[in-house]
PDB file of C-alpha atoms in Angstrom:
ATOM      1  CA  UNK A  21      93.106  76.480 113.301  1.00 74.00           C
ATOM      2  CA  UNK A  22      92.834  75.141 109.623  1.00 88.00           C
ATOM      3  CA  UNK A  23      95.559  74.498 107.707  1.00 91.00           C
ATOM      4  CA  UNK A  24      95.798  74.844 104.063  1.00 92.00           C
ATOM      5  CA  UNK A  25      98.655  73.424 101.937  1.00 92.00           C
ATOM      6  CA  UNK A  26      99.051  76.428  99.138  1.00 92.00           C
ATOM      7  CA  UNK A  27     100.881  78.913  96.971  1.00 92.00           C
ATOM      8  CA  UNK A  28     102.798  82.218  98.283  1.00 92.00           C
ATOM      9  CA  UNK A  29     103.083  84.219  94.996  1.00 90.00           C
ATOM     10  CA  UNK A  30     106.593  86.028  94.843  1.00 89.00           C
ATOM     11  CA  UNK A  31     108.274  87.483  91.677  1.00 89.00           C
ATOM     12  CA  UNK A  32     107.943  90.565  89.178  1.00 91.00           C
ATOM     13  CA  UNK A  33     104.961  91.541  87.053  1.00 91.00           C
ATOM     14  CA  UNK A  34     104.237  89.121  84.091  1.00 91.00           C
ATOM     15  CA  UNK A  35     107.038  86.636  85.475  1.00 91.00           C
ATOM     16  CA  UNK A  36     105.719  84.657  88.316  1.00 90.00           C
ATOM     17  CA  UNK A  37     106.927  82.399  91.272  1.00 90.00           C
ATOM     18  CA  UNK A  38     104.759  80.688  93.972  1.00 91.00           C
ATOM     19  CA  UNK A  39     106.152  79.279  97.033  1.00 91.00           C
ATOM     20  CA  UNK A  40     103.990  76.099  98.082  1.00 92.00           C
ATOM     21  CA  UNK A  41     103.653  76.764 102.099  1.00 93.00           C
ATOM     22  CA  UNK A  42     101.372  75.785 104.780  1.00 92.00           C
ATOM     23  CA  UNK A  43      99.412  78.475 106.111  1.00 91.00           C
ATOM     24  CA  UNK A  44      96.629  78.948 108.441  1.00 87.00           C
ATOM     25  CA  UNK A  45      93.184  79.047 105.941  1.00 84.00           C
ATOM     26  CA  UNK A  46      92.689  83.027 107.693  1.00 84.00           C
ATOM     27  CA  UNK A  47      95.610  84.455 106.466  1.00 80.00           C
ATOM     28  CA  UNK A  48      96.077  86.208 103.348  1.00 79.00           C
ATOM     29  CA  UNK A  49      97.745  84.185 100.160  1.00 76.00           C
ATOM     30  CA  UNK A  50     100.802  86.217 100.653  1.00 75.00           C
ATOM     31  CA  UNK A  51     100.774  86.882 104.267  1.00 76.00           C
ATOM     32  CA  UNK A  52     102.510  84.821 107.298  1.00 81.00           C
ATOM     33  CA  UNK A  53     103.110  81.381 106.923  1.00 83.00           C
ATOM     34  CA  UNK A  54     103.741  78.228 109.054  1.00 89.00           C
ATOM     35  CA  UNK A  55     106.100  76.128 106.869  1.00 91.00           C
ATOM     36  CA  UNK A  56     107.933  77.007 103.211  1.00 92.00           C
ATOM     37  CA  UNK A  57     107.119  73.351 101.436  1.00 93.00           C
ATOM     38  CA  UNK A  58     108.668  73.781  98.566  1.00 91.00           C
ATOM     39  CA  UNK A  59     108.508  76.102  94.930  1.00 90.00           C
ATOM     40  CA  UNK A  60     106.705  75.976  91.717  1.00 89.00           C
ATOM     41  CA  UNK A  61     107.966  78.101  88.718  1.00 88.00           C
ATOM     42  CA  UNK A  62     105.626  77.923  86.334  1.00 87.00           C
ATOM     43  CA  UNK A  63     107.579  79.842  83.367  1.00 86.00           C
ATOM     44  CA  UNK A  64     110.858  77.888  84.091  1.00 81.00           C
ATOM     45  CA  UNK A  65     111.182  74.922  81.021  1.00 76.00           C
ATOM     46  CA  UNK A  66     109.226  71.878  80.678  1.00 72.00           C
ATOM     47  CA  UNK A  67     112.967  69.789  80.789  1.00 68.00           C
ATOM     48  CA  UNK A  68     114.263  71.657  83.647  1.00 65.00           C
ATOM     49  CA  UNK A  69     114.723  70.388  86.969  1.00 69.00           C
ATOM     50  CA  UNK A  70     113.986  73.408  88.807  1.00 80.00           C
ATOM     51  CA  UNK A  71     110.765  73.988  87.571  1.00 84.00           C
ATOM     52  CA  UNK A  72     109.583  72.551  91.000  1.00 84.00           C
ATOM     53  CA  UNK A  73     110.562  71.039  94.255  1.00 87.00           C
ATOM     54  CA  UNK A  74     108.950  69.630  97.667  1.00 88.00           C
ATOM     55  CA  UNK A  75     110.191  68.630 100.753  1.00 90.00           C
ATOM     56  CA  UNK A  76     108.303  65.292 100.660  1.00 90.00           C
ATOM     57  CA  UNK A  77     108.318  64.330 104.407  1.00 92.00           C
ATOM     58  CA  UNK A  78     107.459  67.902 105.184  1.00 92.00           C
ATOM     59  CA  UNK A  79     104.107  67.445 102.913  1.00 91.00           C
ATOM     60  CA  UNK A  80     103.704  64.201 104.126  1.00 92.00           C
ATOM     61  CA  UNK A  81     103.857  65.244 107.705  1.00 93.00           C
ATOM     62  CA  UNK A  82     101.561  68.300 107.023  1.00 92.00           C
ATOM     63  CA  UNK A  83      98.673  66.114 104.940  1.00 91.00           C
ATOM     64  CA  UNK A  84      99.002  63.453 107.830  1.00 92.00           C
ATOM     65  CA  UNK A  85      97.770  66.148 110.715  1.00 93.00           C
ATOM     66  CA  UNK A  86      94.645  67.205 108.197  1.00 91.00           C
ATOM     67  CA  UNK A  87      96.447  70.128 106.078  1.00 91.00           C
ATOM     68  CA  UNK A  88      94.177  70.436 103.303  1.00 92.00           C
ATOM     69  CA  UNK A  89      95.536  71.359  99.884  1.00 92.00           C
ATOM     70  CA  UNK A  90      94.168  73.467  97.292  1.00 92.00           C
ATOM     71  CA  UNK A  91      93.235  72.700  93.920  1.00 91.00           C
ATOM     72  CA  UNK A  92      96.173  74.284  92.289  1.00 91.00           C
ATOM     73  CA  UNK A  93      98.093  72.567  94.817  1.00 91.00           C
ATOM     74  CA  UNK A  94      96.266  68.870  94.943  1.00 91.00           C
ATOM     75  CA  UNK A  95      97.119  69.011  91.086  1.00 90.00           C
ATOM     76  CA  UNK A  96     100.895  69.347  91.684  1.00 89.00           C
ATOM     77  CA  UNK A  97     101.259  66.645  94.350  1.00 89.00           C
ATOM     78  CA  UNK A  98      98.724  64.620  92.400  1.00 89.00           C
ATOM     79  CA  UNK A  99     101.675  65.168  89.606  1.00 86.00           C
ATOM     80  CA  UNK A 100     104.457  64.212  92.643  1.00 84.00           C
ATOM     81  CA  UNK A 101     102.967  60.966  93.642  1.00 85.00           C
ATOM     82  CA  UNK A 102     101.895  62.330  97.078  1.00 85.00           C
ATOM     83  CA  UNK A 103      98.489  61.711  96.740  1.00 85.00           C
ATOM     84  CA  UNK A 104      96.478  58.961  95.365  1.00 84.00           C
ATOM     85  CA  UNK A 105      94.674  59.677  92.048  1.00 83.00           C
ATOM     86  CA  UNK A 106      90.928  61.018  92.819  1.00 80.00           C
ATOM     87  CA  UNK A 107      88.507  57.673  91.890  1.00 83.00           C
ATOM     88  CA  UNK A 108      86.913  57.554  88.563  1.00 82.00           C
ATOM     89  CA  UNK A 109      83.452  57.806  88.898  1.00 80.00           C
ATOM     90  CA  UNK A 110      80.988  55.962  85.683  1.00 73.00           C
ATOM     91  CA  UNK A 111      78.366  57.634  84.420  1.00 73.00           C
ATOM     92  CA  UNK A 112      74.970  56.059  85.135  1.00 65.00           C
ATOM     93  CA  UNK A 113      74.845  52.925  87.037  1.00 59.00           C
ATOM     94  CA  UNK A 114      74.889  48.951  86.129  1.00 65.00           C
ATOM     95  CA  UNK A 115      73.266  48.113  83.159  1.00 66.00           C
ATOM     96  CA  UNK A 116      69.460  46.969  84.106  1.00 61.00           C
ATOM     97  CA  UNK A 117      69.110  49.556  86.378  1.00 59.00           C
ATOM     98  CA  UNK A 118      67.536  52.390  85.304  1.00 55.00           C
ATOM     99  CA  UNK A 119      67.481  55.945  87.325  1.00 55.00           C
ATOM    100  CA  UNK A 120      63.831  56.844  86.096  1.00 56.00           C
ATOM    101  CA  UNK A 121      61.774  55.954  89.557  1.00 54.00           C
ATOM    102  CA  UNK A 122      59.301  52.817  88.873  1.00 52.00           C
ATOM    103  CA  UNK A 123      59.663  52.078  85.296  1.00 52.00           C
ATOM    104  CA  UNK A 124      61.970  48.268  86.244  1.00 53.00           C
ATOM    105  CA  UNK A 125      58.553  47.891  88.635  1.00 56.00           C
ATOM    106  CA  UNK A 126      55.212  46.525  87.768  1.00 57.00           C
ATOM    107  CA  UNK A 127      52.288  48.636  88.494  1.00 56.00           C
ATOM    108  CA  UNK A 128      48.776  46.782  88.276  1.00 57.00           C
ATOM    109  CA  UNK A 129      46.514  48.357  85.460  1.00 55.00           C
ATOM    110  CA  UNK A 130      43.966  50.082  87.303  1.00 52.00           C
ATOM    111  CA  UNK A 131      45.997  51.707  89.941  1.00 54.00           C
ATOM    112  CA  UNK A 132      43.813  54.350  90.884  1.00 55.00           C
ATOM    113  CA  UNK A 133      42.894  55.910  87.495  1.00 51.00           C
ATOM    114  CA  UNK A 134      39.599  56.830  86.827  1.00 54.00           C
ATOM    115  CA  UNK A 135      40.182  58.878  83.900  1.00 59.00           C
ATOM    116  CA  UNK A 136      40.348  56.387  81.239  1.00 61.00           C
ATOM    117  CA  UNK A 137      43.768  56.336  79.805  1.00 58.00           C
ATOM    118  CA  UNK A 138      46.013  53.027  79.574  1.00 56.00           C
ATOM    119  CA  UNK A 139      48.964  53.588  80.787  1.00 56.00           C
ATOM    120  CA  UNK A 140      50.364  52.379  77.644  1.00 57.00           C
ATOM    121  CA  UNK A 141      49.197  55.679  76.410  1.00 52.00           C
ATOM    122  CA  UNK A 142      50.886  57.510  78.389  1.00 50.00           C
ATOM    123  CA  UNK A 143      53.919  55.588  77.959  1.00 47.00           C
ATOM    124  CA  UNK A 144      54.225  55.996  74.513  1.00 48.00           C
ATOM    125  CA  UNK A 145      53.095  59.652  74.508  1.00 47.00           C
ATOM    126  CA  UNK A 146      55.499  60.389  77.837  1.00 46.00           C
ATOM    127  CA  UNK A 147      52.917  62.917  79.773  1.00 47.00           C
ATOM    128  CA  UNK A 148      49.095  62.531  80.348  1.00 47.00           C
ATOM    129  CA  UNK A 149      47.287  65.768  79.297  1.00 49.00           C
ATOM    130  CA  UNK A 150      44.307  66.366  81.744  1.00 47.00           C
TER     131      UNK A 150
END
């Protein structure tokens, strides 16, 4: 059974209230659950206090024996301090590297080209035209 750390949606139309629960990852989002975690409020003021609340060892306890979170959910305990911030990953490598296959590597002149282009040529023109 796979557990999933995630929101129970409860209140009126247009005005809406998720309980954060853990749940088996079968059930529906508003069916049976295994634990009530907590409660986000989403329309409640950005000063207020009850705009959410966890049980904290409850979480912990559940992310410990492999509950997985969803996104809406990561994002709130990411918020909380209950998980460590996803890593930053740069775009492109080291500098000196390059990501285009050979081009760091020497190739010898004549490398099996009959056809009577440099490769110079091609270089500069970027594609060899049969």
């Amino acid at each position: 059974m796979t557990v999933r750390i995630r929101f129970a949606r409860f209140g009126c139309t247009h005005r809406p209230f998720y309980r954060i629960v853990a749940a088996d990852s079968k059930s529906t989002r508003d069916g049976g659950s295994l634990e009530i975690l907590g409660f986000y409020d989403p329309l409640a003021g950005n000063d207020s206090d009850r705009k959410m609340a966890l049980k904290f060892e409850r979480v912990k306890y559940w992310l410990s024996v492999g509950a997985q979170p969803s996104e809406a959910v990561e994002h709130l305990l990411l918020r909380a301090g209950l998980l460590p911030p996803p890593p930053i990953v740069a775009a492109g490598g080291p500098r000196g590297t390059s990501s285009v296959g050979t081009s760091n590597q020497e190739q010898p002149a004549d490398a099996n080209r009959d056809d009577g282009v440099s490769p110079e040529a091609i270089f500069s023109i970027g594609l060899q035209v049969n």
